[in-house]
Structure formats: structure tokens, C-alpha cells
PDB file of C-alpha atoms and ligand atoms in Angstrom:
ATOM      1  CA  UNK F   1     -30.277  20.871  -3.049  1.00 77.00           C
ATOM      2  CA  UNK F   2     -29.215  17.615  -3.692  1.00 81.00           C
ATOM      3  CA  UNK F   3     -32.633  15.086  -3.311  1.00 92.00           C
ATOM      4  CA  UNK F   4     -31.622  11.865  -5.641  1.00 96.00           C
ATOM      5  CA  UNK F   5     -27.759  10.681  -5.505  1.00 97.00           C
ATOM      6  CA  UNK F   6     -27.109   8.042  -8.208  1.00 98.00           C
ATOM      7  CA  UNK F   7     -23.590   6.641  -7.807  1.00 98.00           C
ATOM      8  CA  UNK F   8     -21.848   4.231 -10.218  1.00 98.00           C
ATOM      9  CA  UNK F   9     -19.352   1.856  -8.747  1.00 98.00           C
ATOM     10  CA  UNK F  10     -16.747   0.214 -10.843  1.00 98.00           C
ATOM     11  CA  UNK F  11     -13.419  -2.272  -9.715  1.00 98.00           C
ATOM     12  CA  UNK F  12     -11.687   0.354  -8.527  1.00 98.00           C
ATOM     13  CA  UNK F  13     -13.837   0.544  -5.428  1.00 98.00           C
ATOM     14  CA  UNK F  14     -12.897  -3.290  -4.313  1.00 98.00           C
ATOM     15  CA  UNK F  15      -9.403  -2.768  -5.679  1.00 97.00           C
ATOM     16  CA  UNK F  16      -7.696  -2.222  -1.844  1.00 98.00           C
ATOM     17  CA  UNK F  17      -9.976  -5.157  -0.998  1.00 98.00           C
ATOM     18  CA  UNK F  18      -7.271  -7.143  -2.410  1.00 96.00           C
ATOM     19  CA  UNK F  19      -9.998  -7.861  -6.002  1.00 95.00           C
ATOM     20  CA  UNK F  20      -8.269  -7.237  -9.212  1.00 92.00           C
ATOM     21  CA  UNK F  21      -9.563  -4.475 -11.071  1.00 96.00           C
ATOM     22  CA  UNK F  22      -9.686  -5.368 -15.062  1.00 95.00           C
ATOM     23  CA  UNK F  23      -7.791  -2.964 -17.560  1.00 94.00           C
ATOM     24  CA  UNK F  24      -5.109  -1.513 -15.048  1.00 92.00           C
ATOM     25  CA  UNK F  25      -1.399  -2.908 -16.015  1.00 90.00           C
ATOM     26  CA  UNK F  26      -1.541  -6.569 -14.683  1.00 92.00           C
ATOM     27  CA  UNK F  27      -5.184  -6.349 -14.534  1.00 95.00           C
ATOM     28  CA  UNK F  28      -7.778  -9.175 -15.229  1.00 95.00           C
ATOM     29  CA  UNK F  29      -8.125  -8.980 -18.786  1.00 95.00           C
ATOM     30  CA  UNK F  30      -4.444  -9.127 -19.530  1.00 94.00           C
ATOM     31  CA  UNK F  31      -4.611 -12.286 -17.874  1.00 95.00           C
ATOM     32  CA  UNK F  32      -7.038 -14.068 -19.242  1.00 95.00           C
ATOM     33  CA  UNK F  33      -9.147 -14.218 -22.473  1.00 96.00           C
ATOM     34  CA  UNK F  34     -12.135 -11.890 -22.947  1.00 96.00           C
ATOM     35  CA  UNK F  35     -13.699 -13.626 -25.402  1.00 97.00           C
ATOM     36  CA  UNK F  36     -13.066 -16.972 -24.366  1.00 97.00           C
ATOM     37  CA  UNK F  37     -14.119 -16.356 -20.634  1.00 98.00           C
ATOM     38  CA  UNK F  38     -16.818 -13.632 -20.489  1.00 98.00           C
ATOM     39  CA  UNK F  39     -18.922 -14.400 -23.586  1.00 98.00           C
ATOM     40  CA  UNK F  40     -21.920 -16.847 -24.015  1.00 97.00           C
ATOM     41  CA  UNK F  41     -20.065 -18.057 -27.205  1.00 98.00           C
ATOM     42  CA  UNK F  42     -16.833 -19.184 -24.676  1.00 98.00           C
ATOM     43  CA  UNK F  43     -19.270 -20.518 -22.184  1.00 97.00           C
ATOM     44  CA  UNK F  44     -20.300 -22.581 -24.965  1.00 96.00           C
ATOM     45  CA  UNK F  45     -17.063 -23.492 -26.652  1.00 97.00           C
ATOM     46  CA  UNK F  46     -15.577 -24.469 -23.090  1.00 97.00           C
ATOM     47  CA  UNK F  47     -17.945 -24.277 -20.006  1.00 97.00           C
ATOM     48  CA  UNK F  48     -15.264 -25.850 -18.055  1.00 97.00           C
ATOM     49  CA  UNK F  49     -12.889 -23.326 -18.243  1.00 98.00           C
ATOM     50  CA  UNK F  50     -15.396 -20.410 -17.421  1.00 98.00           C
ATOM     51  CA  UNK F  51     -16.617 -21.819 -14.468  1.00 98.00           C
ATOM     52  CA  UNK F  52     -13.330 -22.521 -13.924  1.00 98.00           C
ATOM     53  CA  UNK F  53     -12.379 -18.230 -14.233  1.00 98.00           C
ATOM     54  CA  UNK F  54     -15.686 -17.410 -12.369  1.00 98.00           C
ATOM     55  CA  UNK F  55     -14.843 -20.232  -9.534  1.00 98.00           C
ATOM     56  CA  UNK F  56     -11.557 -18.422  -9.301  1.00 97.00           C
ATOM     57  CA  UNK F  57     -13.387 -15.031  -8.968  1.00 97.00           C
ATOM     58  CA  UNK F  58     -15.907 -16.439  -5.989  1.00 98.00           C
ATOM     59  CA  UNK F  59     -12.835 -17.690  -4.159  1.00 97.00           C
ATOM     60  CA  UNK F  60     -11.157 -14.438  -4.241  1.00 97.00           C
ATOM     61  CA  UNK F  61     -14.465 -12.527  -3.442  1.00 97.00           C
ATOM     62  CA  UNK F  62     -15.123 -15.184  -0.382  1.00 97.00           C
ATOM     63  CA  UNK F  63     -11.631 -14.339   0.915  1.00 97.00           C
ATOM     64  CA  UNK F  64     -11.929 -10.315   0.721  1.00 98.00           C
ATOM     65  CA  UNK F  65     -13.125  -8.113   3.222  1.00 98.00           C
ATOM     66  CA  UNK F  66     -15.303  -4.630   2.481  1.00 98.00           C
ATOM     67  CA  UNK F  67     -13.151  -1.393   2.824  1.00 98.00           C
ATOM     68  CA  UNK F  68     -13.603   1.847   3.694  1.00 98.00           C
ATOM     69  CA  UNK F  69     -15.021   3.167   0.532  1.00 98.00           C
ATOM     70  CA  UNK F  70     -17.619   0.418   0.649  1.00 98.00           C
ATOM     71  CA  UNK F  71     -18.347   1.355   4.173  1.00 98.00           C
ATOM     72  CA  UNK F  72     -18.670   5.395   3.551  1.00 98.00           C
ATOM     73  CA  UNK F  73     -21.235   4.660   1.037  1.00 98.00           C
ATOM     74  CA  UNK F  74     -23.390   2.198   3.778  1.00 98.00           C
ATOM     75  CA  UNK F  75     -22.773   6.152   5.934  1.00 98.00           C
ATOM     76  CA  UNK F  76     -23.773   7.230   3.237  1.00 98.00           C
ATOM     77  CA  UNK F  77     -27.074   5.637   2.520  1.00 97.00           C
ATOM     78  CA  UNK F  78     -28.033   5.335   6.242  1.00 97.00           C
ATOM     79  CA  UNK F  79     -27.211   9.615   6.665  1.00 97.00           C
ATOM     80  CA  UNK F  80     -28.118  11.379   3.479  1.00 96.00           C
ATOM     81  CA  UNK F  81     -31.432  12.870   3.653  1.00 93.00           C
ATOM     82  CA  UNK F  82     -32.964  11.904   0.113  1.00 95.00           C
ATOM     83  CA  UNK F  83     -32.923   9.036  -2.173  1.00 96.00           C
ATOM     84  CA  UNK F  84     -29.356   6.928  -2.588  1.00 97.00           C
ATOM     85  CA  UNK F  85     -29.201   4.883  -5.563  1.00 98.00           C
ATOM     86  CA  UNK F  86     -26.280   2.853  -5.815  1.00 98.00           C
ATOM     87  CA  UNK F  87     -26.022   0.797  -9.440  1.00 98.00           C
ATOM     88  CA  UNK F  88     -22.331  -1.614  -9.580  1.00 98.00           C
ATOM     89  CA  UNK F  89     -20.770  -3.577 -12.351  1.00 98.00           C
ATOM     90  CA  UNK F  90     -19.221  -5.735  -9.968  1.00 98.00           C
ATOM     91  CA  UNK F  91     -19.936  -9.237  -9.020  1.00 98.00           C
ATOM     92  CA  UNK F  92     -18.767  -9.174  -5.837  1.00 98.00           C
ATOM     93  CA  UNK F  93     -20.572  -9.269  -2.637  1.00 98.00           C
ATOM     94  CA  UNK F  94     -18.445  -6.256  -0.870  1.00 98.00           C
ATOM     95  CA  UNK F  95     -21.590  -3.167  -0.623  1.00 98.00           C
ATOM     96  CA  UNK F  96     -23.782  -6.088   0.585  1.00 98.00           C
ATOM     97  CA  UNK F  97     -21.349  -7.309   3.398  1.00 98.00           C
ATOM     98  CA  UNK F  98     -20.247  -3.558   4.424  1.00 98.00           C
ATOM     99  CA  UNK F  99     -24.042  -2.962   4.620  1.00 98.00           C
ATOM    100  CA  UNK F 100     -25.103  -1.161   2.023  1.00 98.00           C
ATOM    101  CA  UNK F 101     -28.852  -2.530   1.201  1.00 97.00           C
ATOM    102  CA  UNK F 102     -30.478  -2.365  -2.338  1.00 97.00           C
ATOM    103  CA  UNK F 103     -27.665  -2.346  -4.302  1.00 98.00           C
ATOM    104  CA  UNK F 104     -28.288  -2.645  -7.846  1.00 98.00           C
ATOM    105  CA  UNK F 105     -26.403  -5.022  -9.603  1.00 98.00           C
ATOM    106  CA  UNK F 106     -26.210  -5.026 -13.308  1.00 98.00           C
ATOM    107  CA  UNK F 107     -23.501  -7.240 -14.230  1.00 98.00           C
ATOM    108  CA  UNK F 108     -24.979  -9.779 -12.111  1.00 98.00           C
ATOM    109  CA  UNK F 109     -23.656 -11.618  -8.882  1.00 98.00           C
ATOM    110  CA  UNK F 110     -20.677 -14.176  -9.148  1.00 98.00           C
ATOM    111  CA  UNK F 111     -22.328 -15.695  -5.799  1.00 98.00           C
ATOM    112  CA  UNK F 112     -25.787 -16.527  -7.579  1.00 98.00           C
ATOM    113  CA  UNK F 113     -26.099 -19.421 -10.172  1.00 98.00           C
ATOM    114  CA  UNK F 114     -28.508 -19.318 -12.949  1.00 98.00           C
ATOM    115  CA  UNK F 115     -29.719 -22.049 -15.002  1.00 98.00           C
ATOM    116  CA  UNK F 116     -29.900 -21.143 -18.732  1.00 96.00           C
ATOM    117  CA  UNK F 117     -32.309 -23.720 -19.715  1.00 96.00           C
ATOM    118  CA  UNK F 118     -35.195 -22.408 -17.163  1.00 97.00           C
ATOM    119  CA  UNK F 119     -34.328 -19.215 -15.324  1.00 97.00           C
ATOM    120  CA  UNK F 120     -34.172 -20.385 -12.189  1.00 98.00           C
ATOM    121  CA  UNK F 121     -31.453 -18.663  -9.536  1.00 98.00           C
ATOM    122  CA  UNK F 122     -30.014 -19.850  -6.283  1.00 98.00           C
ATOM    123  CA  UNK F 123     -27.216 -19.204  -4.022  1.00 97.00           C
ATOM    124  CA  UNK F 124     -23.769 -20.589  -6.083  1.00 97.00           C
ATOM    125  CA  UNK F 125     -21.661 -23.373  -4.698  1.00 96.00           C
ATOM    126  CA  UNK F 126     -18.370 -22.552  -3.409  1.00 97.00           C
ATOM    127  CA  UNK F 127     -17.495 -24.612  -7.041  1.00 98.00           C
ATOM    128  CA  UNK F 128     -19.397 -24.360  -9.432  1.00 97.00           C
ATOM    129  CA  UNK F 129     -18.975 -27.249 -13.143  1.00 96.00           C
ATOM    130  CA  UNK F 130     -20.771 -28.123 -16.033  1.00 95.00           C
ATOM    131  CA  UNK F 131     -22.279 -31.223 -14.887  1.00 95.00           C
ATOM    132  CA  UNK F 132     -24.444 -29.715 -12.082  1.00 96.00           C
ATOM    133  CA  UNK F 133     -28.318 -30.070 -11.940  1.00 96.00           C
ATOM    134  CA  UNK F 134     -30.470 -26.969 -11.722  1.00 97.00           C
ATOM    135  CA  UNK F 135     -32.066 -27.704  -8.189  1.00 97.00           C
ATOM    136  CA  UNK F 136     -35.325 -26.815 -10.009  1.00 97.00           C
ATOM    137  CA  UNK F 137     -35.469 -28.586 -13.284  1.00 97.00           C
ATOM    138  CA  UNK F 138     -32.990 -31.125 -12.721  1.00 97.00           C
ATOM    139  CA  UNK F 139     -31.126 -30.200 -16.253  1.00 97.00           C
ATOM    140  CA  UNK F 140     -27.293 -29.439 -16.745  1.00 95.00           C
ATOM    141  CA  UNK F 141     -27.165 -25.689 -17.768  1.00 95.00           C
ATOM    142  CA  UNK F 142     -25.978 -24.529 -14.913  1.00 96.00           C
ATOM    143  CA  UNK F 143     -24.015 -20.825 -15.100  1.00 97.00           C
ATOM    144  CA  UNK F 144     -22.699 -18.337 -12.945  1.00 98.00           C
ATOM    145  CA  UNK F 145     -25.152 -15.612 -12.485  1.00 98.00           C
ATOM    146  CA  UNK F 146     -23.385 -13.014 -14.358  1.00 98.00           C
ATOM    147  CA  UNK F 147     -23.746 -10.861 -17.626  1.00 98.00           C
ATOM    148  CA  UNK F 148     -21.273 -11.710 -20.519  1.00 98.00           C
ATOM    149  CA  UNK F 149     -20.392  -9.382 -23.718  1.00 97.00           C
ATOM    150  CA  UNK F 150     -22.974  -9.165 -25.900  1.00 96.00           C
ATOM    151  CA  UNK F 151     -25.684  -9.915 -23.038  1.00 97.00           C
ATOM    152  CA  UNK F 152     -28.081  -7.052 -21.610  1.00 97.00           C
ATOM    153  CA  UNK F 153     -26.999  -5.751 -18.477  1.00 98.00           C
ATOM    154  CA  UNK F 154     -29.781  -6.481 -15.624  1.00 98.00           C
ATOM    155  CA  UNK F 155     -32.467  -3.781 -14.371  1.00 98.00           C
ATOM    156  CA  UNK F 156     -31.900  -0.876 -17.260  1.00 98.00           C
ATOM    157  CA  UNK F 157     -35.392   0.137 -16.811  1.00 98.00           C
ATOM    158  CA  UNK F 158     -34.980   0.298 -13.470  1.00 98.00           C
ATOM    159  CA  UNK F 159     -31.180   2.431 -14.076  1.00 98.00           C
ATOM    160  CA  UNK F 160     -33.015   4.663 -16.725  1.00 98.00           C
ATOM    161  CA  UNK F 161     -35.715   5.681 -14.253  1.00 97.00           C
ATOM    162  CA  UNK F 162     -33.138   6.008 -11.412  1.00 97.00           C
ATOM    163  CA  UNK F 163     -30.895   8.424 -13.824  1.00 97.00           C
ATOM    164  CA  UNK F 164     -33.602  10.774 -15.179  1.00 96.00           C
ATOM    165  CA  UNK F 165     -34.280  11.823 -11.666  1.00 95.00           C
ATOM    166  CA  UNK F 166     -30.488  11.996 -10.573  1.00 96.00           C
ATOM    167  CA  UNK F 167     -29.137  15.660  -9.309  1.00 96.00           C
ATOM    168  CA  UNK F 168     -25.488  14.746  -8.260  1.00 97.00           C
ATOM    169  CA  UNK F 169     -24.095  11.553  -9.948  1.00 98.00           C
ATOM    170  CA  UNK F 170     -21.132   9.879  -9.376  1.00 98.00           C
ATOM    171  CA  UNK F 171     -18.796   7.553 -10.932  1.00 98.00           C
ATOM    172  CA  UNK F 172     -16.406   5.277  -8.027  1.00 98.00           C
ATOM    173  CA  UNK F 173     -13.461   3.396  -9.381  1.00 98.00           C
ATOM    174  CA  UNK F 174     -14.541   2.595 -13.195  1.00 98.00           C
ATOM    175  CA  UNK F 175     -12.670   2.857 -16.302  1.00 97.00           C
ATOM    176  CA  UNK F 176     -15.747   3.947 -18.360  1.00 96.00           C
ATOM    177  CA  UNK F 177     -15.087   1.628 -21.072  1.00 96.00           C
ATOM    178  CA  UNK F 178     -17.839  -0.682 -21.067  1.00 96.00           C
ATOM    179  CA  UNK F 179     -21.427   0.296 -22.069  1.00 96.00           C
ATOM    180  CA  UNK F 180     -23.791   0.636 -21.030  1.00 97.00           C
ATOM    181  CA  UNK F 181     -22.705   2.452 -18.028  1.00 98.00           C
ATOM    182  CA  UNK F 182     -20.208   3.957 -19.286  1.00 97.00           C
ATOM    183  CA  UNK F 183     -23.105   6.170 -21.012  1.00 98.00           C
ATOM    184  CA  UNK F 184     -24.553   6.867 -17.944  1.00 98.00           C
ATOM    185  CA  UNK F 185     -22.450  10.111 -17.533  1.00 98.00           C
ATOM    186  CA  UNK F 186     -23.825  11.819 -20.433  1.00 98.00           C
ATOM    187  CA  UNK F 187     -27.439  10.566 -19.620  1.00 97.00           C
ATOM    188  CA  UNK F 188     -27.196  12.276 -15.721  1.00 97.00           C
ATOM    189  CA  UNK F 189     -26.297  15.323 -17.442  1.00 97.00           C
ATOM    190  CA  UNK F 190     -29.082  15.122 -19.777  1.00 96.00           C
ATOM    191  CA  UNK F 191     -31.373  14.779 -16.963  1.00 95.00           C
ATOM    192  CA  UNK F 192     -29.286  17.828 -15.276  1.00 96.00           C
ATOM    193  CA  UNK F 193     -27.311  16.186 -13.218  1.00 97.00           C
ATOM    194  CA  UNK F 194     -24.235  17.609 -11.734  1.00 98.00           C
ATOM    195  CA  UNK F 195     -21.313  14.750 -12.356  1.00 98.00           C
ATOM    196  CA  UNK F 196     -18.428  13.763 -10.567  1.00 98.00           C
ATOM    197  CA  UNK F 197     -15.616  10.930 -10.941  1.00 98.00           C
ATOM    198  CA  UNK F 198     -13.602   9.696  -8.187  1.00 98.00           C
ATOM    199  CA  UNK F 199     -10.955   7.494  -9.531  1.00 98.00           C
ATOM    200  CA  UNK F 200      -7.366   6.366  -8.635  1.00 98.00           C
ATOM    201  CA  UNK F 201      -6.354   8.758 -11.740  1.00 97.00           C
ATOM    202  CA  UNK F 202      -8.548  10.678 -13.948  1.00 97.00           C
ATOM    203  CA  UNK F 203      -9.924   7.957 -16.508  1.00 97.00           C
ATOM    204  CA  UNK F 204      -9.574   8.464 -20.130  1.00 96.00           C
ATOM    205  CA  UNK F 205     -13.340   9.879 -20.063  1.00 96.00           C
ATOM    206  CA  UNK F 206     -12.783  12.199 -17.207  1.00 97.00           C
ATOM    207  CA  UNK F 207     -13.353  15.187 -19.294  1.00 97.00           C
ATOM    208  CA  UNK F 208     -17.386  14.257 -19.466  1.00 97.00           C
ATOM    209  CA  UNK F 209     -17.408  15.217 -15.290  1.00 98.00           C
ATOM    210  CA  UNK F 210     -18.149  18.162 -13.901  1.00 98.00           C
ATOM    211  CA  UNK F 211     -15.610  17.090 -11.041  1.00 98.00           C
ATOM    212  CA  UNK F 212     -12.791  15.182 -10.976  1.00 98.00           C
ATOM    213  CA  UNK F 213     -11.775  13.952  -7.470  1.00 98.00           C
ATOM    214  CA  UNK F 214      -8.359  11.743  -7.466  1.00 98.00           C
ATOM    215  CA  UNK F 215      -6.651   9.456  -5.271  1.00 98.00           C
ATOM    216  CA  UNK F 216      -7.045   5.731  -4.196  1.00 98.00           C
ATOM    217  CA  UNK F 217     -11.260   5.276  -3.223  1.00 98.00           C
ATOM    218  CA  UNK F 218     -10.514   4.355   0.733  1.00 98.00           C
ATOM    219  CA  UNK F 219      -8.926   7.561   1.144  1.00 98.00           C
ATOM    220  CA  UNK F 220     -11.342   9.664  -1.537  1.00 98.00           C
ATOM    221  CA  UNK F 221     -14.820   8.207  -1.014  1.00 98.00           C
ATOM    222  CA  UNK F 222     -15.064   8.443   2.855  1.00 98.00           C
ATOM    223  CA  UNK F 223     -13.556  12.020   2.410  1.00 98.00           C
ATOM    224  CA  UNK F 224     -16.078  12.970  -0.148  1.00 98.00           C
ATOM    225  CA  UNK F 225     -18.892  11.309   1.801  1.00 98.00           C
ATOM    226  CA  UNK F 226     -17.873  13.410   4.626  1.00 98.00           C
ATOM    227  CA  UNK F 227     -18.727  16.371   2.596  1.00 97.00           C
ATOM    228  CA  UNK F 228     -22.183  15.016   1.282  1.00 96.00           C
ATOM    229  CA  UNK F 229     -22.958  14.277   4.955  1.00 96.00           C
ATOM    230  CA  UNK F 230     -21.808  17.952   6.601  1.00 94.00           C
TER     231      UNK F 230
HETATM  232  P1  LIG V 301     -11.714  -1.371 -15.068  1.00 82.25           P
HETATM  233  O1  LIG V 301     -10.645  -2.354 -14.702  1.00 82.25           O
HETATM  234  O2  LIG V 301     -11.974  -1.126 -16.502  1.00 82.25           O
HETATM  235  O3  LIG V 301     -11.385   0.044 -14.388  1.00 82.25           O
HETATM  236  C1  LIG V 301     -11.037   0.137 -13.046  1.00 82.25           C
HETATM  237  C2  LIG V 301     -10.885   1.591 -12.677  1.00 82.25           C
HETATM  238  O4  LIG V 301     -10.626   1.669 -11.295  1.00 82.25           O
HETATM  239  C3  LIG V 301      -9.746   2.312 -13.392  1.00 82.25           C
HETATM  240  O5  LIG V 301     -10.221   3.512 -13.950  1.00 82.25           O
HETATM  241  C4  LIG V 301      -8.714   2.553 -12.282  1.00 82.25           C
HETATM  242  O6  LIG V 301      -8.028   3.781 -12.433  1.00 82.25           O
HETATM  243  C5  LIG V 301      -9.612   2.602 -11.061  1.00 82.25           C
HETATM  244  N1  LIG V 301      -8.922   2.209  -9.814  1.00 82.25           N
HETATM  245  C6  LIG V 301      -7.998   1.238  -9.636  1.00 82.25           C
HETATM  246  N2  LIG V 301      -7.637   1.162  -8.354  1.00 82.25           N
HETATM  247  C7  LIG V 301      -8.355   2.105  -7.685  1.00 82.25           C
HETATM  248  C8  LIG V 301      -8.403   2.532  -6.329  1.00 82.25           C
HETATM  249  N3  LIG V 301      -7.681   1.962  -5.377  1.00 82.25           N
HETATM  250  N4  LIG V 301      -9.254   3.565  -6.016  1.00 82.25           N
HETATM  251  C9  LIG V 301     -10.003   4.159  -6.970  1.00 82.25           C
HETATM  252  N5  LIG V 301      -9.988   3.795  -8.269  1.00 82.25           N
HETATM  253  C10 LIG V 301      -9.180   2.783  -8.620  1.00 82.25           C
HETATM  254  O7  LIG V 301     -13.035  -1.826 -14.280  1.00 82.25           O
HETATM  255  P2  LIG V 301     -14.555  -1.398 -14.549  1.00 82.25           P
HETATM  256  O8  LIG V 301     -14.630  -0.013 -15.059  1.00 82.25           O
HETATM  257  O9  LIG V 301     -15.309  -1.743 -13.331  1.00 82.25           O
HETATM  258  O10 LIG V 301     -17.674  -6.368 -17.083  1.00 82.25           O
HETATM  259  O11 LIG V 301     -14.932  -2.402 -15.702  1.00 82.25           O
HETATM  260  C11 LIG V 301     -16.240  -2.396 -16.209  1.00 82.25           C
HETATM  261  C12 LIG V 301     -16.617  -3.782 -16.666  1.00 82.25           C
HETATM  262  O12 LIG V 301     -15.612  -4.285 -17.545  1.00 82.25           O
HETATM  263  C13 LIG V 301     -16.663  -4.825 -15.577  1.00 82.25           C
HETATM  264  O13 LIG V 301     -17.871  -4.815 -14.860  1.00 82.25           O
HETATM  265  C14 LIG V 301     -16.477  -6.106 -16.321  1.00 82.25           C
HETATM  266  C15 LIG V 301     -15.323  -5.668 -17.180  1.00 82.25           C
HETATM  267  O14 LIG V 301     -15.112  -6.344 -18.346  1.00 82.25           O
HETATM  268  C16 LIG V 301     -18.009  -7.632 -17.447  1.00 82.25           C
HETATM  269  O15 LIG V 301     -17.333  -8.598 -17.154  1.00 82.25           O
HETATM  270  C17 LIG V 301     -19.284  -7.712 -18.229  1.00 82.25           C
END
């Protein structure tokens, strides 16, 4: 019996919400600069023109709407008799606004703003630029609230805890290329997990899964959520 579901969400999930997803052909990073955009050292170098990328990101997120795979896993959460835990790497807002509650968000939020100099977070402005005061210490180190490369991820302790108690996880629309979470496969197992990945196409890693479930995540997720739920 199935008592504690961890699932892993990943780009792919928000993909048919019209967000870009990050290493498919065309995707984000072959856009636009890793290392100038997503590092503290770019941030530094040209704060300008990450705001600028993350300003870009909060616009598309603001003019997206949740999908059906977002929605199955609200279903989900609301019907499945024992604990949900549902960790993303995205920024965007779309479990939250299809209803999913608790959401665990360790890349950070692109629709929070954090000030560097004293930790303070608040709701982001639509725009977000260098020159903006922290509304609690007044000083200009204002940034979105997000992780970079070569930051920690948010709430590991938390994820750890959540994983060594996992029976069934599952992996939603990620590439398993960035760590972290892409670890977090081997670490459910460890615990005894049983491991599934539901992905447009079997990802590069899909031979660490117990289960590989393919096909685009509005069609796969609410199917497979169907199952969980019979
Ligand atoms: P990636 O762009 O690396 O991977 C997206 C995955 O989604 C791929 O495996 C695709 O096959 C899959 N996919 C695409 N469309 C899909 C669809 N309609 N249905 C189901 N799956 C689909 O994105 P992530 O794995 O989320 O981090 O990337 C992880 C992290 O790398 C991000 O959080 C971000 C990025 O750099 C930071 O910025 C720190």
C-alpha cells in the first residue's frame, strides 16, 4: 500500500501551458546565457539584464493558465488517502493557481523578490530593476526570489525527510540534469521507493525508474492519477 507519494515536477509539466521548458530543441537555455543569467556571478556582472530574463519569465508566467496535469495532481492531493508531497523546480505559480496547496518549491518563486543584503521577501513587482528599495531596509539589492547555479536549492531538509519516507515516487516533466533533484531518484529507491517517470519521451536517465510512462503530461498525468485514485 501506497501511504507517502513524493512527486517531482520539472518544465515539462507547464510546457502545454504555453512556458518554455529549458534543454528541449529551442528551449530556454539555447536562448539565452546560463552563466550570464542564472548565476549570482551574472547577477553581479549585469543585474540589469537578469532582471531583465526573470521580468521576461514573470510576464510569461502572469499570462499562462494551469493545465490539466497541474489540475490532476490538485485531484490528486484532495483524493489520495495518505500523505502527497509535491517538491517543483519551477518558478512558476501554475500548482498554486490550479490548487494544489503546500507545494514545495526549491528553485524558488519568480513571483517573490528577495533582498540580498537582509533577507527580507515580498510579493515581486510586475517589473522588477536594480535600483529598487527593499520595502524593509530601504537598500538596493533587490533580486528575484529564485535559486541560481552554484546556490543551495531551498527546503533540502525538509526534501530529505519527505524522501526517506516515500513508497511510490514520481518524476513529471524533468530532464534530470540538474542536481540536486535529479538525485532524488536514486535516494527514493534507497529509502524503497517504487519509481516512476512520466515524461514527453523517456529522459536520458529513464533507466534509474522502475516505470516509464510516456506521452505529453496533460494527457499522461490525469491518466495516471486516475489510476492512483481507483
Ligand atoms: P528541462 O528543460 O531540462 O527538461 C524538461 C523535460 O520536460 C524534458 O525531459 C522534456 O522531455 C519534458 N517535456 C517537455 N514537454 C513535455 C510535455 N508536454 N509533457 C511532459 N514532459 C514534457 O527542465 P527541468 O528538468 O525542469 O533550474 O530543468 C531543471 C532545472 O534546470 C530548472 O529548474 C532550471 C533549469 O536550469 C534553474 O534555473 C536553477
Amino acid at each position: 500500500m501506497t501511504r507517502h507519494l513524493f512527486l517531482l515536477t520539472g518544465a515539462g509539466i507547464s510546457a502545454e501551458s504555453g512556458l518554455g521548458t529549458f534543454r528541449d530543441a529551442g528551449g530556454i537555455w539555447s536562448r539565452h546565457d546560463l552563466d550570464e543569467v542564472a548565476t549570482p556571478e551574472g547577477f553581479a556582472r549585469d543585474p540589469a539584464l537578469v532582471h531583465g530574463f526573470y521580468n521576461a519569465r514573470r510576464e510569461n508566467c502572469l499570462g499562462a493558465h494551469p493545465n490539466a496535469a497541474h489540475r490532476a495532481l490538485t485531484r490528486l492531493q484532495a483524493g489520495f488517502r495518505g500523505e502527497v508531497t509535491i517538491v517543483t523546480q519551477n518558478v512558476d505559480d501554475l500548482h498554486e493557481r490550479a490548487g494544489t496547496a503546500g507545494v514545495i518549491h526549491m528553485h524558488g518563486e519568480v513571483m517573490r523578490a528577495l533582498c540580498a543584503a537582509c533577507g527580507a521577501r515580498w510579493q515581486a513587482p510586475r517589473v522588477m530593476a536594480p535600483a529598487d528599495p527593499c520595502p524593509a531596509c530601504g537598500r538596493a539589492a533587490t533580486r528575484p526570489d529564485v535559486v541560481w547555479f552554484g546556490e543551495v536549492p531551498y527546503h533540502m531538509d525538509r526534501i530529505a525527510d519527505r524522501l526517506s519516507r516515500a513508497d511510490l515516487f514520481a518524476a513529471i516533466g524533468t530532464s534530470g540534469q540538474v542536481y540536486p533533484a535529479a538525485g532524488f531518484v536514486a535516494e527514493a529507491r534507497a529509502a524503497g521507493a517504487r519509481t516512476v517517470e512520466l515524461n514527453l519521451a523517456p529522459s536520458d536517465v529513464a533507466g534509474a525508474f522502475d516505470e516509464v510512462i510516456v506521452g505529453p503530461a496533460t494527457r499522461i498525468v490525469p491518466a495516471w492519477v486516475d489510476r492512483l485514485l481507483a
